Coordinates of C-alpha atoms in Angstrom, one line a residue:
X97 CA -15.4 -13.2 0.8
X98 CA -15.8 -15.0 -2.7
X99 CA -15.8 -13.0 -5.7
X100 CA -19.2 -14.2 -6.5
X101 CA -20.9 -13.2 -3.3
X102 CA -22.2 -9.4 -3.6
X103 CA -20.5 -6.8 -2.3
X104 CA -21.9 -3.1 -0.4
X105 CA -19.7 -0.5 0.4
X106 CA -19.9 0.2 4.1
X107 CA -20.7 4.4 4.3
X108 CA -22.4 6.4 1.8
X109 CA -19.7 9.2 -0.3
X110 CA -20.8 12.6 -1.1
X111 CA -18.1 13.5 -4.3
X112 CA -17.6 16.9 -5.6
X113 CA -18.7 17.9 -8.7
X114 CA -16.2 18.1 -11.9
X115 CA -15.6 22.5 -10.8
X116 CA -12.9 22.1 -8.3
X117 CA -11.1 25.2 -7.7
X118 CA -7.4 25.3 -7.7
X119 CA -5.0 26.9 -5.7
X120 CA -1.5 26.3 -4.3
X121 CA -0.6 25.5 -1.0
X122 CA 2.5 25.3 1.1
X123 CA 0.9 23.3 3.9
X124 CA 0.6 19.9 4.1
X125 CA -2.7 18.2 3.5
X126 CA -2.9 16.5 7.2
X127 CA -3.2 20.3 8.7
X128 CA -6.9 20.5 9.7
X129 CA -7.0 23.9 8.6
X130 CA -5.4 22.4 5.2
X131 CA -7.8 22.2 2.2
X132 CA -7.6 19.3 -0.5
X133 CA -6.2 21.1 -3.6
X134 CA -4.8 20.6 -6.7
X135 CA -2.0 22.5 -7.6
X136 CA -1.8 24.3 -10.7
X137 CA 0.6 24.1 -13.4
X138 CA 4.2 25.8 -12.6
X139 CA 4.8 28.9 -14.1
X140 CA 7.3 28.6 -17.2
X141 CA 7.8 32.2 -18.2
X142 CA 11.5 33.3 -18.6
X143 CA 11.2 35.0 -15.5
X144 CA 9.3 33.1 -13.4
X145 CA 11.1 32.7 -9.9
X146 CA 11.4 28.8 -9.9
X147 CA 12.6 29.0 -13.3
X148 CA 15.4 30.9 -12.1
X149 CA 16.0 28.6 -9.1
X150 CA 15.7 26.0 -11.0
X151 CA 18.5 27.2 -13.8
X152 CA 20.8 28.1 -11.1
X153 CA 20.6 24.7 -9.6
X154 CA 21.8 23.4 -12.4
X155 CA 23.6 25.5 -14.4
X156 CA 22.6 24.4 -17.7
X157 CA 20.3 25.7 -20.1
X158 CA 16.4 24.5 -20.2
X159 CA 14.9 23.7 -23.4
X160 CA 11.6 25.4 -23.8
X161 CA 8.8 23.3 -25.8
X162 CA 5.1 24.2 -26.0
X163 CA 4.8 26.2 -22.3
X164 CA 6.6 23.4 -20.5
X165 CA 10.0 22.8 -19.9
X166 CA 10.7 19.5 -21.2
X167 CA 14.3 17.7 -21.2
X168 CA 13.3 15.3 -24.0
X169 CA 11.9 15.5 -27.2
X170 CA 9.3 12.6 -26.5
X171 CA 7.9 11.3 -23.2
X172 CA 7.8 7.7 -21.8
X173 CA 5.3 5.9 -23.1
X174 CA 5.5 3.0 -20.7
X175 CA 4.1 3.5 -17.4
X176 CA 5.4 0.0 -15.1
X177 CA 2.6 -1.9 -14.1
X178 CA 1.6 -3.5 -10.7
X179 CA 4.1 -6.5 -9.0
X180 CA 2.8 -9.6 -9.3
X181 CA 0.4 -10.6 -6.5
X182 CA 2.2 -12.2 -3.7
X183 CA 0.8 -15.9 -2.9
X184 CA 0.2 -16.4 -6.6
X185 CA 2.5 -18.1 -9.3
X186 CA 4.6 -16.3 -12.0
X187 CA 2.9 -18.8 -14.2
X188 CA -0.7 -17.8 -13.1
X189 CA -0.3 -14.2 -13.1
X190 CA -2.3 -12.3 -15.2
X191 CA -0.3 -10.2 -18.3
X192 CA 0.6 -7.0 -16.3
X193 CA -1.1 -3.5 -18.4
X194 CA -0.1 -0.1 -18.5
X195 CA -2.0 2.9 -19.2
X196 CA -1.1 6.2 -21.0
X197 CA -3.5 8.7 -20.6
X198 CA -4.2 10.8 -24.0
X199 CA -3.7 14.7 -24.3
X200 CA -6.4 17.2 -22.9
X201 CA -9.7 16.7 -24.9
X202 CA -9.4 13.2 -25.3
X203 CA -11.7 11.0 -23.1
X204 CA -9.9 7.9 -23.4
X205 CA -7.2 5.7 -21.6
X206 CA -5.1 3.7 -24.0
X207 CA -3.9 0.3 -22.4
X208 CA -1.2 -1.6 -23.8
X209 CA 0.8 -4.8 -22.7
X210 CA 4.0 -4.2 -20.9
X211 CA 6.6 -7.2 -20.6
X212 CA 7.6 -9.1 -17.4
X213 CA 11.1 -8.2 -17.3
X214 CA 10.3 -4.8 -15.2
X215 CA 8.1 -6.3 -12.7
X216 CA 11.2 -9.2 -11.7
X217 CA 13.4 -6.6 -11.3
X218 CA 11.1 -4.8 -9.2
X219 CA 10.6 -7.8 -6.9
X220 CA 14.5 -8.6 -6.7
X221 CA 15.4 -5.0 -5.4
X222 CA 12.2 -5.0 -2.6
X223 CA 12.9 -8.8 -2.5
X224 CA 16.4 -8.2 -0.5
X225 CA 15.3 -6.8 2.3
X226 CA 12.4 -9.1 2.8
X227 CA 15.0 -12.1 2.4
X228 CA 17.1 -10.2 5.5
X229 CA 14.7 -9.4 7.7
X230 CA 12.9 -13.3 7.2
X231 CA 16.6 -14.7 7.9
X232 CA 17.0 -13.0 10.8
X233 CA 14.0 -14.1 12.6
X234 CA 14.4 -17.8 10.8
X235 CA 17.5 -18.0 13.5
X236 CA 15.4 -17.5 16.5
X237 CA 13.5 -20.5 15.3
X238 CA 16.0 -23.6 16.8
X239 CA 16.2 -20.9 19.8
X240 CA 14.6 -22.4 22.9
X241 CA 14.5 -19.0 24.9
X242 CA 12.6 -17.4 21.6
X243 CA 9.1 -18.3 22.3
X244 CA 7.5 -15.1 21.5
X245 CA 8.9 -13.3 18.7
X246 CA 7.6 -9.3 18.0
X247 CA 8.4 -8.3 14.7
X248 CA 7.4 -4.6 13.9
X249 CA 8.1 -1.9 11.1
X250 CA 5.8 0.1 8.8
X251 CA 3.1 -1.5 7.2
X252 CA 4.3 -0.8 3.7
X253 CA 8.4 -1.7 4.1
X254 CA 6.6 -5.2 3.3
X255 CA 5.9 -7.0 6.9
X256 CA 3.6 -9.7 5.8
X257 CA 5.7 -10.5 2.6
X258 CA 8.6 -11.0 5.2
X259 CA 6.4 -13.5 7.5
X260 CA 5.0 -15.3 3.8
X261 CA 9.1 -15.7 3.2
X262 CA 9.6 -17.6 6.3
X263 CA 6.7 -20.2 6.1
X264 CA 7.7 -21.1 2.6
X265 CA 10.9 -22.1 3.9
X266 CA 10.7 -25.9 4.1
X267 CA 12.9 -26.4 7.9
X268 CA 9.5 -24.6 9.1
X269 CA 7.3 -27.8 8.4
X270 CA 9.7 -30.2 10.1
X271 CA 9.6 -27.8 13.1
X272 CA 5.9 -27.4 13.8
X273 CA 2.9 -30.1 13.4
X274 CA 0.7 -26.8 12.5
X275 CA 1.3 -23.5 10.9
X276 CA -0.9 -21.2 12.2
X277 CA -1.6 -17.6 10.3
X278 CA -4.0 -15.1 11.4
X279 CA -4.5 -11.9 9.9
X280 CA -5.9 -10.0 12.8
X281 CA -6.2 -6.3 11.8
X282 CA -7.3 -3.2 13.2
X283 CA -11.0 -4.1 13.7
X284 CA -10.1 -7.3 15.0
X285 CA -12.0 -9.3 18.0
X286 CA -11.3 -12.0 20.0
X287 CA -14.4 -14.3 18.0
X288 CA -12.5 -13.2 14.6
X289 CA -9.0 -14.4 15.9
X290 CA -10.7 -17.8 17.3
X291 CA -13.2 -18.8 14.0
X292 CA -9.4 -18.3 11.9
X293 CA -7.8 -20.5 14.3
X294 CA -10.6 -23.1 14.3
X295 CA -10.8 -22.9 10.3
X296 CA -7.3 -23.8 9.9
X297 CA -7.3 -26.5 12.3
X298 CA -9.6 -27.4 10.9
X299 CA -13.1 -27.1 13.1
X300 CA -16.2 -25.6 12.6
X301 CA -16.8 -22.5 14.6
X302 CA -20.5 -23.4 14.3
X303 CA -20.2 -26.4 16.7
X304 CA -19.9 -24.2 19.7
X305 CA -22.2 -21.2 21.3
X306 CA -20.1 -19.4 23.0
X307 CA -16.3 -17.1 22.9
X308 CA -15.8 -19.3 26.1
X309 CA -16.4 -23.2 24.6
X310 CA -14.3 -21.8 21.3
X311 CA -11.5 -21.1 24.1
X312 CA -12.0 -24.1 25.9
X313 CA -11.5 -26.6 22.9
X314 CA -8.4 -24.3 21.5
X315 CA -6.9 -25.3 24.8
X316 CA -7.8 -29.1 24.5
X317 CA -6.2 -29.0 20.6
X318 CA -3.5 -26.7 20.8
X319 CA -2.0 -28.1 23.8
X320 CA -1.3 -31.7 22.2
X321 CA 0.7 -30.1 19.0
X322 CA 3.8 -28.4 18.3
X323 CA 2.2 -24.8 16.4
X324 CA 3.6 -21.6 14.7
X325 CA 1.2 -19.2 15.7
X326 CA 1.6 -16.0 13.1
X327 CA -0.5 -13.2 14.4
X328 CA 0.4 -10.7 11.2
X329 CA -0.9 -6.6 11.6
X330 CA -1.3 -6.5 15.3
X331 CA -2.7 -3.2 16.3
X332 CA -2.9 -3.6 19.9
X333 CA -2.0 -6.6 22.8
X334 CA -4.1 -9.7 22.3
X335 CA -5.1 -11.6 25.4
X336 CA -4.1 -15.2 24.0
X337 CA -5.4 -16.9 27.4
X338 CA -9.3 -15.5 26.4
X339 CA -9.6 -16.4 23.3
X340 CA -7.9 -20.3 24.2
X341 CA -4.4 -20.2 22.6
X342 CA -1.8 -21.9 25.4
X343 CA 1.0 -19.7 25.8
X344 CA 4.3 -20.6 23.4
X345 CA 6.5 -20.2 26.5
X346 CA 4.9 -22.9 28.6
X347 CA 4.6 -25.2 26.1
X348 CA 8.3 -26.8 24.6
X349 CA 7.9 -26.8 20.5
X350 CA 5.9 -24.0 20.2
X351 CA 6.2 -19.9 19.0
X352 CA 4.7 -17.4 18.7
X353 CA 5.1 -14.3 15.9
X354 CA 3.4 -11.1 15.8
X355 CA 4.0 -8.7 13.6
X356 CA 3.3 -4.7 14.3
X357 CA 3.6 -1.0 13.2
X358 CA 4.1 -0.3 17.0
X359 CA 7.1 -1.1 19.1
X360 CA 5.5 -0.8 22.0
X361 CA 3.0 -3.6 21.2
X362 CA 5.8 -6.0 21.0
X363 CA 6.9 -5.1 24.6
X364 CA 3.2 -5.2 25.8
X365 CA 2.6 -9.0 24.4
X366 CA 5.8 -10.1 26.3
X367 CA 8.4 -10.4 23.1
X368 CA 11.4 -12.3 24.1
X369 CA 12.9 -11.3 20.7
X370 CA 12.3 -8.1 18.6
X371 CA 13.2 -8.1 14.7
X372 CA 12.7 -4.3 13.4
X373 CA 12.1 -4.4 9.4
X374 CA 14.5 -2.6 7.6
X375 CA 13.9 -0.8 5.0
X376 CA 15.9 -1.3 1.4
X377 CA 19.4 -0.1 1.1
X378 CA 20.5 3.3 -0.1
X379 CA 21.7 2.3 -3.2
X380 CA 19.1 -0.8 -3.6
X381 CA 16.4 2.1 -3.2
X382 CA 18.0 4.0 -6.0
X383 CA 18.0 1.3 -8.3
X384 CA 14.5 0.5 -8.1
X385 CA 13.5 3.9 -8.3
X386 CA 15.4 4.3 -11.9
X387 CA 13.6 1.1 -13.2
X388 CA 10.6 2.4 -12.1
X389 CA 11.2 6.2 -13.9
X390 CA 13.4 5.3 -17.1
X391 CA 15.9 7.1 -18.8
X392 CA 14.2 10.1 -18.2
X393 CA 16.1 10.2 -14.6
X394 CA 19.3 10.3 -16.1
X395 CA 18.5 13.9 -17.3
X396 CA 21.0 16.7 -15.5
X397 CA 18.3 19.0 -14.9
X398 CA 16.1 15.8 -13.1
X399 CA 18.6 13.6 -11.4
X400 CA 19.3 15.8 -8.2
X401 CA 15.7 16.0 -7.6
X402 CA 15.1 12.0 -8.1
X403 CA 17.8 11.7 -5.6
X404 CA 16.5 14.1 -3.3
X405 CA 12.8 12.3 -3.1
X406 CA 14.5 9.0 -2.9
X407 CA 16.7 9.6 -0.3
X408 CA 13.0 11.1 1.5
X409 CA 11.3 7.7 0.8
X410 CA 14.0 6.4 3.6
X411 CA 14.2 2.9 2.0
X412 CA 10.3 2.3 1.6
X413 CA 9.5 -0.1 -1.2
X414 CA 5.6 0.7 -1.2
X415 CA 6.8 4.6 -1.5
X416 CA 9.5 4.7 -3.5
X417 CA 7.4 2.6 -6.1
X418 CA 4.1 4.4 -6.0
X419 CA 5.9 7.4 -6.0
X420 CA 8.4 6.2 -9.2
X421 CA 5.4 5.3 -11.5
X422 CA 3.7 8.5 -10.7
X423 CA 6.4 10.2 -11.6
X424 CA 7.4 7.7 -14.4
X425 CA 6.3 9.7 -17.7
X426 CA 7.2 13.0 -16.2
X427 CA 9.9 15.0 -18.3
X428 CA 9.0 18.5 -16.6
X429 CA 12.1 19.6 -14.4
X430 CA 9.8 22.0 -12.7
X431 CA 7.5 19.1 -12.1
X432 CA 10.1 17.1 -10.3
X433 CA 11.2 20.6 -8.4
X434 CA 7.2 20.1 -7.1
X435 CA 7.5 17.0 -5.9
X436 CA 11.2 17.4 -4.1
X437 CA 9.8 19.9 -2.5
X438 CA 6.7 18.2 -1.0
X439 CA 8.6 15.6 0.1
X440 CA 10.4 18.2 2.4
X441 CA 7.6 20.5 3.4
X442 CA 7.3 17.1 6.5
X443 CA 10.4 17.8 8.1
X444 CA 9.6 21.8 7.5
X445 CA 6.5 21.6 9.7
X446 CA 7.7 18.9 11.7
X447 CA 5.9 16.0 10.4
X448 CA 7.6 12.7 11.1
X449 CA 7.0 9.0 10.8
X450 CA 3.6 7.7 9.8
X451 CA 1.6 11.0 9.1
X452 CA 4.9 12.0 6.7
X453 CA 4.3 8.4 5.0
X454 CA 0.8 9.3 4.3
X455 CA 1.6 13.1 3.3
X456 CA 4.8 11.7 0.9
X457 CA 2.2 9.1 -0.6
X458 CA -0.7 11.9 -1.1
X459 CA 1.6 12.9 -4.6
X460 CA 0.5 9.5 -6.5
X461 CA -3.1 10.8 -5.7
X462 CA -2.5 14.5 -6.8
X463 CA -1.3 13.6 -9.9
X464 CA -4.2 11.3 -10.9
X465 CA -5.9 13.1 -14.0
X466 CA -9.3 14.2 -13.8
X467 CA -11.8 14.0 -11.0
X468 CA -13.3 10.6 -12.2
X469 CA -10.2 9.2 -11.6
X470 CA -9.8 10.8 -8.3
X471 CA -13.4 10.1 -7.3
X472 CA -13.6 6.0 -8.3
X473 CA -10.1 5.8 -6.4
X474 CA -11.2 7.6 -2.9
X475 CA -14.4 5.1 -3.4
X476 CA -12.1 2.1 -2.7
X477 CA -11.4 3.3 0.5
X478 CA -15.4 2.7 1.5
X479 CA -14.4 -1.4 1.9
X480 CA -13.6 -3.0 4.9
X481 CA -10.1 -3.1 5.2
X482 CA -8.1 -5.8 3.3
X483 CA -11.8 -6.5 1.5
X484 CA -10.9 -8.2 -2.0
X485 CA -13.4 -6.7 -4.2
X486 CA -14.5 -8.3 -7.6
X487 CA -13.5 -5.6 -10.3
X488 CA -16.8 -6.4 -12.5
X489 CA -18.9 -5.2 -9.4
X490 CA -16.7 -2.2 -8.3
X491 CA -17.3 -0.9 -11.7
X492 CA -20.9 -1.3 -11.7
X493 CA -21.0 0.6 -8.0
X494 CA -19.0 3.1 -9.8
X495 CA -21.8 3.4 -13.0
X496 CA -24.5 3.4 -10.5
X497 CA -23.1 6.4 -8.2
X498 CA -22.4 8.7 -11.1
X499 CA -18.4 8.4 -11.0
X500 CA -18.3 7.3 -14.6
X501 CA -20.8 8.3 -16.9
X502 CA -23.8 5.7 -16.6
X503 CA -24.7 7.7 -20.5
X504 CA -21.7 6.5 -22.0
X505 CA -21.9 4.0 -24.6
X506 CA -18.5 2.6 -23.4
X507 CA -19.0 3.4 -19.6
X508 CA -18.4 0.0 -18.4
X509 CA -14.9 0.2 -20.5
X510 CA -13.8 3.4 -19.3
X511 CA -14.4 2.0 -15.7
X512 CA -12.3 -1.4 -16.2
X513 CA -9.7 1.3 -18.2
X514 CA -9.4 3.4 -14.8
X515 CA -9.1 0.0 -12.9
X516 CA -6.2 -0.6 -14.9
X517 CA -4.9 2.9 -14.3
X518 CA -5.3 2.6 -11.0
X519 CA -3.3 -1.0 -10.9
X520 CA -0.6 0.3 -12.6
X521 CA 0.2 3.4 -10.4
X522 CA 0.4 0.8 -7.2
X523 CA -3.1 2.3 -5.4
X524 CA -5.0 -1.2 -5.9
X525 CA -3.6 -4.1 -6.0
X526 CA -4.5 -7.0 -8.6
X527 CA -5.9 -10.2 -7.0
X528 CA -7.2 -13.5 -7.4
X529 CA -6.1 -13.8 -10.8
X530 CA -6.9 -10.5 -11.9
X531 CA -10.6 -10.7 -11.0
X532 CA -10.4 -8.6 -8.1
X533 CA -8.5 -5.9 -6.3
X534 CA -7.7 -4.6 -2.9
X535 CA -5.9 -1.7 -1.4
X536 CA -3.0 -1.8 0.9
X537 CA -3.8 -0.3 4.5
X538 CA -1.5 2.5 4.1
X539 CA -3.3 3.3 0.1
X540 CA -6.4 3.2 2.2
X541 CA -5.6 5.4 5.2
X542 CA -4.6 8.1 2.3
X543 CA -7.6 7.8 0.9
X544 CA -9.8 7.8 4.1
X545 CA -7.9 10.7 5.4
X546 CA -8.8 12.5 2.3
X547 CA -12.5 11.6 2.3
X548 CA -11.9 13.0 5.8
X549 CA -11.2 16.7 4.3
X550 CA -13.9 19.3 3.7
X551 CA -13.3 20.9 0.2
X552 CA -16.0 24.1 -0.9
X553 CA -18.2 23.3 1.5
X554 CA -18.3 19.2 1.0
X555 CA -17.8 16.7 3.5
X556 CA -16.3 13.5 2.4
X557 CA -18.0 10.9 4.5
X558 CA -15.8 7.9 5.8
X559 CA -17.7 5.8 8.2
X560 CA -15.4 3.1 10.6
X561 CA -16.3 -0.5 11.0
X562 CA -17.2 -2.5 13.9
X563 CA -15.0 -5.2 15.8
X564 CA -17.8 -6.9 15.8

């Protein structure tokens, strides 16, 4: 898709007006009897039970400033802005932004440039692990008996990064005649997997009729070269035979690597080697989540919870920074009680893995301000999946359904202003140069699973995409 060609959501979205009631809940959102909520403001009264449970936690006495309880006199004003783009040059990236959004009353977002120095340590800490886990399946190449190689983990520990690592090592190009990368998907098909393997061979997929004479001249190609076949985000097995791709282990020279969020599909497809993707260390997962908070973390009456919800984001790097830079300007004790305990109410009601992921990642949503912002975000998710989306257009779709005032003389501002907001709290991602966005698969599940909710009576229509 180039950024010039139109784009049309896929489904039609019913939003809910501005008058969303409020009310706390102890159950997570994924419940089907659960209703999207927001909660409301802890109670700060002298007497209030968390107060108290808070205070003895600590032991130490809570200053009390205007209704909140805040440990310093001023807030952060920086809020850390998106990593730079992966594929893309530290020389062509576009001036990261970061958004402060004013006190109640004030319908603005104030932007302002933040320097590079965050983002590269941001990248070194999630960088480690992807430099470990690349290594490891670098050694099965020279292996003979390592012709199909699984590679599986959660989507957002940073697969793809890992498999981006190890073609940009330069031994891979003196290995293979052709490198081979193939972003399959969960609507995949076998005519999508075979038009990205003729494209990068290169041959027209318009010289042939049929799924059969694609397979056919795959075969005749493929079989005379040494390739790296990379099949990234694999949701089920692939028959390679259909769609014309000889099999790695018949041919000498050649591999094959999948990667996966299943296990079970690397035993399906036949892996002679599996490589799990590890997460970050403990302590390299602490690190990055103080970079991404500030000082603010260092408070006594804070640091046990920041500990607590890192040690929840089991090594993440997509979680432990969307949750960091929501939580980055907050210097409310009670707030950070909140969100320590969310993290927990998964392994209270017995919510593990993937479904925990999206329940931990639902707090960088909740904490979005206002229902504009809430409204443009859960919009994204109406793209096809991995769809780069040209941000001049998404905010004229936005103007043109009503989620930012078309009356407004600065309406096409405030939308570019929440498309900043939206960048720098990790739930789009900037691309092509800043011209466009996207939003991770697991950003997108969140938000499809809560256009999936019915709130007052509302249904949030999602609508899934062919294979076809």
């Amino acid at each position: 898709m180039h950024v010039g060609e139109p784009i049309e959501p896929s489904t039609s979205l019913t939003f809910l007006s501005s008058g969303t009631s409020k009310g706390a809940t102890e159950e997570p959102f994924l419940s089907k009897s659960s209703k999207l909520v927001e909660l409301p403001e802890p109670e700060t009264t002298p007497i209030s039970l968390e107060k108290q449970e808070l205070l003895s936690a600590h032991g130490t006495d809570v200053m009390e400033k205007k209704g909140k309880m805040s440990i310093l006199e001023t807030e952060i004003e920086i809020v850390p802005s998106q990593p730079i783009e992966e594929g893309t040059s530290k020389q062509a990236a576009v001036e990261p932004m970061s958004v402060t959004v004013l006190p109640s009353g004030k319908d603005e977002i104030e932007i302002g440039p933040t320097g590079s120095q965050l983002l590269l340590e941001v990248s070194t800490y999630s960088n480690r692990s992807i430099e470990r886990t690349s290594l490891e399946i670098f050694e099965y190449m020279n292996d003979v008996t390592a012709r199909r190689i699984g590679f599986h983990g959660s989507d957002e520990i940073g697969r793809t990064s890992v498999l981006k690592a190890l073609i940009s090592n330069p031994k891979i190009k003196d290995l293979f005649d052709v490198v081979i990368w193939v972003t399959v998907s969960r609507n995949w098909s076998t005519r999508k997997v075979q038009d990205e393997v003729l494209r990068q061979l290169p041959l027209s997929p318009e010289d042939f009729n049929t799924d059969f004479e694609i397979a056919g001249k795959l075969l005749q190609v493929l079989r005379s070269q040494r390739f790296l076949l990379i099949l990234d985000d694999v949701w089920e097995p692939i028959d390679l035979n259909a769609a014309g791709i000889p099999d790695p282990a018949l041919k000498k020279g050649c591999k094959m690597i999948f990667s996966t969020r299943f296990q079970n599909v690397c035993h399906v497809m036949g892996a002679d080697r599996e490589v799990q993707m590890e997460g970050l260390l403990p302590e390299e997962a602490w690190k990055l989540f103080q970079k991404l908070v500030g000082e603010i973390i260092d408070s006594p009456n804070i640091q046990n919870f920041a500990r607590a919800i890192v040690q929840k984001c089991h090594g993440l790097p997509l979680l432990i920074i969307v949750t960091g830079r929501a939580l980055a300007k907050e210097n409310d004790a009670l707030a950070w009680m909140h969100a320590s305990k969310e993290f927990s109410l998964c392994s209270t009601h017995g919510i593990y893995g993937y479904e925990a992921l999206i329940q931990k990642l639902k707090l960088s949503y909740d904490r979005l301000e206002g229902p504009d912002m809430k409204s443009c975000f859960l919009y994204c998710a109406l793209f096809p999946e991995d769809q780069e989306i040209s941000i001049d257009e998404l905010v004229d779709y936005w103007i043109q359904e009503g989620l930012v005032a078309r009356n407004r003389p600065d309406s096409h501002k405030r939308g570019s202003d929440i498309v900043d907001f939206l960048l720098g709290a990790s739930l789009l991602q900037s691309v092509q140069v800043g011209l466009s966005i996207k939003m991770h698969n697991l950003i997108r599940d969140l938000a499809s699973r809560i256009l999936s909710l019915e709130v007052e009576g509302h249904q949030f229509l999602c609508g899934s995409y062919s294979k076809k």
